[in-house]
């Protein structure tokens, strides 16, 4: 250990190397800021070259490395036990270029998503990836986990928004594929190795991201129905009728909606608590007046034709913000839980209603569960569960896991729609992947990181 530390001290100035007592103010997750980081040391590189030099030293000494981004990971991906070198990319936070002609942004991995949103907006452009943790999530972590969010329906997952990547391999080799082009069939698409691999194959240091022209209109509405079949009907109705403008279609179960809107005036309910399901619909377009009129007409027709029981449309940008604040601020759920357990499962859209209802029914009979909340991105088959429980025992945790995950294999679902596998879901990977797929993943890991030093024991052992 002394040899590694001395080499790292020679590489980085004192202010960017934390050890011992200086780690007390650092943490491994944004929700665990009261727990000090456990690590051999924490390093803050400021360039790809520094990351490369750090990894060369760690590779030489077979030293495990854990990578930190915005620390919003929900599957244990940023945890460390004390013997690892932790590399935080927070200092690599430059937006190097916004190219308006090619509609791309070249960024370092430590750039915070919300900062990117603000920067491209000034150029009349949009980076469409959007979710509640945008104020702290960093691009490197977003890419490494292939994050999803609220607009996957229209724009796809992170992997659809990445054109080029620079990544550092376990031995310090820098792979530079920072291209701005959309179409490139010249052999293997190597950037896809790093997107969604949770930092196990390489550390993403820079990226070229695909931008869109910023919409000039944004509309939103809440609709209410009493059965899941109506949810699917409305999804097809809006997707067909809005001719590509539908950008979000979020579903909130009744008890979740009640809790989300019961805590303060800022998140008061747009619709009364009279229905089983609440749907948040968002549209993005280019003609403010006609887009609003079109959307309003579709809402009215949905009521007239009894596809929806009730609806309310946002009348201003502040209304739109209010509508989305209800959906995004999950603290309105977790703040009232003794302990919480999170899930991000996915399945065919048609099966969501019955599957989630069966989970509710079974969870309600488990002693120790205090709250059950479901909501999610129904248009892409991704539903989130948040379970409040009275203790953190393994027995209770496993009972809950068995309910949520138990039926997914039979219906072709996944234990992770967007959060990844990390440490927490390793035992359940076999539900979503065949033995042959898992073996191929292990083969790739062994070939690219033969010493197993990068984010070890993530995804599989």
XYZ file of C-alpha atoms in Angstrom:
461
model
C 0.000 0.000 0.000
C 2.785 2.438 0.853
C 4.253 2.072 -2.634
C 0.969 2.934 -4.314
C 0.337 5.909 -2.056
C 3.791 7.343 -2.648
C 3.369 7.055 -6.411
C -0.058 8.694 -6.253
C 1.285 11.493 -4.058
C 3.952 12.147 -6.658
C 1.262 12.342 -9.320
C -1.384 14.559 -7.669
C -1.064 17.618 -5.423
C -2.067 17.268 -1.782
C -5.354 19.093 -2.291
C -6.548 16.421 -4.709
C -5.628 13.361 -2.650
C -7.653 12.497 0.443
C -6.620 9.967 3.085
C -7.338 9.187 6.708
C -9.229 11.929 8.542
C -9.677 13.947 5.359
C -12.084 11.242 4.124
C -14.535 12.034 6.933
C -16.166 14.773 4.882
C -16.574 12.551 1.841
C -19.281 9.936 1.282
C -20.227 7.152 -1.132
C -23.802 8.165 -1.915
C -25.742 11.395 -1.970
C -28.363 9.846 0.349
C -25.696 8.733 2.844
C -23.909 11.987 3.486
C -23.791 11.197 7.212
C -21.624 8.119 6.553
C -17.942 8.811 5.901
C -16.330 7.306 2.845
C -14.352 4.108 3.403
C -11.339 3.985 1.094
C -7.573 3.669 0.972
C -7.641 7.107 -0.630
C -9.773 9.369 -2.786
C -8.285 10.981 -5.882
C -9.553 13.972 -7.879
C -8.000 13.906 -11.359
C -8.489 16.889 -13.641
C -7.727 15.301 -17.005
C -7.941 12.068 -18.939
C -4.161 11.842 -18.801
C -4.235 11.930 -14.999
C -6.877 9.195 -14.936
C -4.641 7.146 -17.215
C -1.610 7.593 -14.979
C -3.626 6.673 -11.873
C -4.873 3.483 -13.490
C -1.400 2.530 -14.677
C -0.213 2.697 -11.063
C -3.214 0.764 -9.760
C -2.878 -1.851 -12.507
C 0.790 -2.331 -11.691
C -0.126 -3.086 -8.050
C -3.360 -5.071 -8.742
C -5.154 -2.334 -6.817
C -9.008 -2.291 -6.910
C -10.543 0.992 -8.059
C -14.037 2.383 -7.482
C -15.283 5.268 -9.632
C -17.445 8.123 -8.311
C -19.620 10.432 -10.364
C -22.601 12.314 -8.951
C -23.220 9.579 -6.335
C -26.891 9.144 -7.228
C -26.501 5.433 -8.039
C -29.229 3.297 -6.460
C -27.718 -0.205 -6.708
C -24.566 0.080 -4.602
C -22.352 0.927 -7.553
C -20.355 3.585 -5.684
C -19.842 1.689 -2.436
C -16.368 0.806 -1.162
C -15.164 -1.239 1.793
C -11.972 0.601 2.690
C -9.215 -1.083 0.691
C -10.034 0.530 -2.668
C -8.654 3.573 -4.428
C -11.635 5.808 -5.190
C -11.471 8.072 -8.239
C -13.949 10.944 -8.303
C -14.376 12.718 -11.641
C -15.973 15.853 -10.184
C -13.056 18.102 -11.222
C -13.376 17.014 -14.861
C -16.425 19.196 -15.349
C -15.758 21.234 -18.483
C -18.251 21.639 -21.292
C -15.561 21.814 -23.950
C -17.683 22.664 -26.968
C -21.261 23.149 -28.061
C -21.300 22.732 -31.843
C -24.502 24.284 -33.129
C -23.975 23.057 -36.686
C -23.473 19.391 -35.856
C -25.774 19.714 -32.840
C -23.335 18.098 -30.459
C -21.856 18.843 -27.059
C -18.348 17.694 -26.169
C -18.111 17.314 -22.409
C -15.951 15.895 -19.667
C -17.474 13.171 -17.550
C -17.886 15.283 -14.405
C -20.322 17.712 -16.027
C -23.591 17.852 -14.088
C -26.628 17.142 -16.256
C -28.516 20.296 -15.240
C -25.503 22.462 -16.096
C -25.443 20.923 -19.559
C -29.163 21.611 -19.950
C -28.609 25.268 -19.090
C -25.638 25.669 -21.420
C -27.232 24.149 -24.513
C -30.496 25.990 -23.870
C -28.635 29.278 -24.372
C -27.792 28.068 -27.878
C -31.377 27.154 -28.693
C -30.633 23.451 -28.307
C -31.831 20.596 -26.102
C -30.121 17.640 -24.483
C -33.300 15.629 -23.926
C -32.213 13.290 -21.123
C -34.145 14.370 -18.035
C -34.795 12.944 -14.575
C -35.154 14.049 -10.973
C -31.451 13.775 -10.051
C -30.322 16.092 -12.873
C -28.978 18.623 -10.346
C -26.293 16.211 -9.120
C -25.954 13.362 -11.643
C -22.810 13.566 -13.780
C -22.445 12.646 -17.434
C -19.872 9.904 -16.824
C -22.107 8.099 -14.377
C -25.122 8.649 -16.602
C -23.311 7.010 -19.511
C -21.902 4.198 -17.399
C -25.373 3.291 -16.142
C -27.201 4.003 -19.436
C -29.668 6.214 -17.582
C -33.229 6.597 -18.817
C -35.606 9.124 -17.328
C -38.756 10.937 -18.335
C -38.334 11.257 -22.120
C -37.175 7.822 -23.227
C -40.416 7.443 -25.193
C -39.357 10.175 -27.642
C -35.565 10.303 -27.465
C -34.407 6.916 -26.180
C -32.008 5.889 -23.428
C -28.576 7.440 -22.910
C -26.981 5.100 -25.447
C -29.115 6.693 -28.183
C -27.755 10.130 -27.215
C -24.014 9.337 -27.223
C -22.095 9.752 -30.477
C -18.543 9.468 -29.199
C -16.666 8.395 -26.100
C -13.228 8.658 -24.595
C -12.538 6.014 -21.959
C -9.568 4.828 -19.937
C -8.980 1.096 -19.694
C -7.855 -0.735 -16.553
C -4.194 -0.635 -17.630
C -4.318 3.090 -18.392
C -4.802 2.772 -22.149
C -6.888 5.654 -23.509
C -9.540 4.726 -26.075
C -10.481 7.845 -28.012
C -13.524 7.629 -30.250
C -14.744 11.203 -29.975
C -16.630 11.405 -33.263
C -19.541 13.700 -34.009
C -21.058 11.497 -36.672
C -24.299 9.544 -36.314
C -23.591 6.837 -38.885
C -20.361 4.848 -38.555
C -20.365 1.169 -39.532
C -16.581 0.798 -39.524
C -16.367 -2.341 -37.426
C -17.452 -2.799 -33.816
C -19.254 0.088 -32.132
C -16.782 0.182 -29.247
C -18.469 2.995 -27.339
C -21.337 0.632 -26.576
C -18.946 -1.487 -24.482
C -18.707 1.349 -21.986
C -22.312 2.587 -22.075
C -24.216 0.713 -19.376
C -21.211 -1.331 -18.206
C -21.226 0.465 -14.815
C -17.538 1.341 -14.937
C -16.428 -2.299 -15.043
C -14.787 -2.154 -18.482
C -13.336 1.355 -18.449
C -13.702 4.824 -16.975
C -15.566 7.216 -19.264
C -13.599 10.471 -19.279
C -15.183 12.502 -22.100
C -18.114 12.172 -24.477
C -19.722 13.661 -27.558
C -23.464 13.973 -26.940
C -26.211 14.341 -29.476
C -28.377 17.464 -29.153
C -31.748 18.414 -30.600
C -33.219 21.721 -31.656
C -34.932 23.159 -28.594
C -38.726 22.950 -28.718
C -40.594 26.233 -28.548
C -43.705 24.739 -26.990
C -44.151 22.461 -23.986
C -47.517 21.323 -22.745
C -48.521 18.999 -19.937
C -51.666 17.547 -18.447
C -52.853 15.098 -15.835
C -55.541 12.586 -16.745
C -57.372 10.158 -14.493
C -58.758 6.663 -15.179
C -59.934 3.735 -13.093
C -58.497 0.769 -15.011
C -55.164 -0.080 -16.583
C -56.675 -0.906 -19.980
C -57.612 2.783 -20.281
C -53.979 3.726 -19.627
C -52.861 1.691 -22.648
C -55.696 3.090 -24.758
C -54.664 6.657 -23.930
C -51.013 5.938 -24.680
C -51.906 4.753 -28.174
C -54.365 7.631 -28.610
C -51.855 10.374 -27.771
C -48.937 8.754 -29.563
C -50.938 8.458 -32.758
C -52.709 11.806 -32.552
C -49.763 14.007 -31.635
C -47.628 13.056 -34.640
C -44.288 12.754 -32.857
C -44.848 15.474 -30.249
C -45.528 13.087 -27.350
C -42.418 13.232 -25.156
C -43.578 11.869 -21.806
C -46.254 9.519 -20.513
C -45.936 8.842 -16.786
C -48.231 6.681 -14.680
C -48.850 7.146 -10.949
C -50.894 4.750 -8.836
C -53.617 6.255 -6.619
C -51.953 5.892 -3.225
C -48.665 7.186 -4.648
C -50.365 10.242 -6.142
C -52.062 10.956 -2.827
C -48.748 10.894 -0.952
C -46.910 12.871 -3.638
C -49.436 15.703 -3.396
C -50.222 15.727 0.333
C -47.082 17.260 1.802
C -47.162 20.955 0.842
C -48.934 23.627 -1.169
C -46.150 23.452 -3.772
C -47.281 19.961 -4.786
C -51.030 20.301 -4.327
C -53.102 17.827 -6.383
C -54.129 18.963 -9.883
C -56.923 16.352 -9.785
C -58.911 15.110 -6.815
C -58.239 11.763 -5.117
C -61.157 9.985 -6.786
C -59.412 7.690 -9.263
C -57.171 4.621 -9.418
C -54.566 5.892 -11.906
C -53.132 9.316 -12.731
C -51.311 9.919 -16.021
C -48.899 12.792 -16.642
C -48.601 13.579 -20.351
C -45.984 15.909 -21.839
C -45.669 17.225 -25.395
C -42.828 19.141 -27.028
C -43.333 21.009 -30.280
C -42.491 24.038 -32.391
C -45.787 25.941 -32.718
C -46.869 27.224 -29.282
C -50.398 28.349 -30.168
C -51.394 25.499 -32.440
C -49.660 22.866 -30.273
C -51.574 24.020 -27.219
C -54.865 24.068 -29.095
C -54.220 20.617 -30.553
C -53.351 19.168 -27.151
C -56.389 20.753 -25.510
C -58.654 19.348 -28.218
C -57.216 15.874 -27.694
C -57.836 16.125 -23.955
C -61.415 17.215 -24.532
C -62.014 14.376 -26.977
C -60.563 11.898 -24.499
C -63.170 13.007 -21.960
C -66.025 13.155 -24.460
C -65.240 9.660 -25.746
C -64.877 8.347 -22.168
C -61.251 7.313 -22.591
C -60.465 9.367 -19.480
C -62.643 10.265 -16.504
C -61.029 13.606 -15.722
C -58.233 15.823 -17.026
C -56.498 19.114 -16.272
C -54.108 20.932 -18.573
C -51.226 23.163 -17.491
C -52.007 26.760 -18.392
C -48.520 28.221 -17.971
C -44.857 27.212 -17.693
C -45.167 27.413 -13.920
C -48.061 24.945 -14.102
C -45.891 22.571 -16.139
C -43.166 22.833 -13.506
C -45.737 22.134 -10.784
C -47.039 19.056 -12.604
C -43.545 17.626 -13.019
C -42.442 18.533 -9.508
C -45.128 16.148 -8.242
C -43.709 13.292 -10.294
C -40.005 14.023 -9.760
C -39.744 14.817 -6.064
C -39.584 11.315 -4.605
C -38.559 12.817 -1.276
C -42.281 13.276 -0.730
C -42.353 9.484 -0.501
C -39.044 8.599 1.152
C -39.082 11.346 3.802
C -41.949 9.562 5.531
C -40.364 6.104 5.472
C -38.495 4.553 8.379
C -36.347 2.670 5.847
C -36.765 2.509 2.076
C -36.144 -0.016 -0.677
C -36.163 0.968 -4.367
C -36.921 -0.926 -7.582
C -36.831 -0.099 -11.306
C -38.284 -3.108 -13.069
C -39.460 -3.340 -16.674
C -41.866 -5.567 -18.577
C -44.139 -5.535 -21.646
C -46.500 -2.564 -21.409
C -49.637 -4.681 -21.681
C -48.730 -6.682 -18.561
C -47.905 -3.817 -16.211
C -51.350 -3.394 -14.668
C -51.822 -6.997 -13.575
C -48.210 -7.499 -12.499
C -48.076 -4.412 -10.300
C -51.462 -5.218 -8.757
C -50.230 -8.693 -7.853
C -47.169 -7.129 -6.215
C -49.354 -4.757 -4.185
C -51.553 -7.658 -3.066
C -48.615 -9.794 -1.919
C -46.610 -6.976 -0.323
C -49.566 -5.915 1.800
C -49.406 -9.265 3.606
C -45.720 -9.050 4.553
C -45.130 -8.044 8.144
C -42.761 -5.102 8.471
C -43.820 -3.258 5.307
C -45.228 0.177 6.094
C -45.722 1.816 2.663
C -45.973 0.632 -0.953
C -45.732 3.137 -3.802
C -45.674 2.484 -7.568
C -45.125 4.929 -10.431
C -43.062 5.094 -13.583
C -42.394 5.504 -17.272
C -45.217 3.302 -18.478
C -44.652 4.103 -22.172
C -41.307 2.277 -22.098
C -42.410 -0.430 -19.682
C -40.414 0.856 -16.688
C -42.139 0.935 -13.295
C -40.568 2.090 -10.032
C -41.495 0.696 -6.650
C -40.618 2.404 -3.394
C -41.214 0.301 -0.333
C -41.194 1.733 3.190
C -40.293 -0.766 5.886
C -39.755 -0.831 9.616
C -36.288 -2.421 9.599
C -33.266 -3.175 7.417
C -33.111 -6.908 8.066
C -31.939 -9.189 5.265
C -34.961 -11.395 5.814
C -37.408 -8.565 5.075
C -35.337 -7.269 2.167
C -35.267 -10.699 0.524
C -39.007 -11.225 0.996
C -39.675 -7.943 -0.781
C -37.210 -8.786 -3.566
C -38.902 -12.142 -4.121
C -42.251 -10.448 -4.627
C -41.025 -7.731 -6.989
C -38.649 -9.884 -9.031
C -40.258 -13.299 -8.745
C -42.508 -13.220 -11.808
C -40.359 -11.202 -14.182
C -38.542 -14.074 -15.867
C -41.791 -15.719 -16.942
C -43.039 -12.559 -18.695
C -39.742 -11.497 -20.256
C -39.150 -8.632 -17.839
C -36.018 -7.161 -16.314
C -34.859 -6.544 -12.755
C -33.279 -3.286 -13.926
C -34.810 -0.898 -16.424
C -32.376 1.981 -15.903
C -30.475 1.848 -12.595
C -28.173 -1.061 -13.443
C -27.160 -4.127 -11.431
C -24.310 -2.848 -9.270
C -23.777 -4.811 -6.074
C -27.362 -4.984 -4.874
C -28.910 -6.925 -7.771
C -26.180 -9.419 -8.643
C -28.122 -12.375 -7.268
C -31.045 -11.518 -9.562
C -29.174 -10.991 -12.833
C -30.074 -14.546 -13.908
C -33.743 -13.531 -14.000
C -33.069 -11.142 -16.863
C -30.098 -12.820 -18.582
C -29.423 -16.370 -19.695
C -26.419 -18.302 -18.442
C -24.833 -17.889 -21.861
C -25.288 -14.112 -21.788
C -23.772 -13.854 -18.319
C -20.818 -15.978 -19.376
C -20.225 -13.714 -22.374
C -20.278 -10.689 -20.053
C -17.671 -12.376 -17.850
C -15.567 -13.180 -20.901
C -15.598 -9.521 -21.940
C -14.684 -8.409 -18.423
C -11.782 -10.866 -18.260
C -10.478 -9.833 -21.677
C -10.666 -6.087 -21.048
C -9.825 -6.017 -17.324
C -7.961 -9.304 -16.672
C -6.923 -8.281 -13.155
C -10.491 -7.323 -12.259
C -9.565 -3.986 -10.692
C -12.267 -1.732 -12.191
C -15.387 -1.435 -10.035
C -14.862 -5.019 -8.839
C -17.770 -7.264 -7.918
C -20.293 -5.120 -9.741
C -22.876 -6.856 -11.983
C -21.438 -10.306 -11.175
C -18.671 -11.806 -9.050
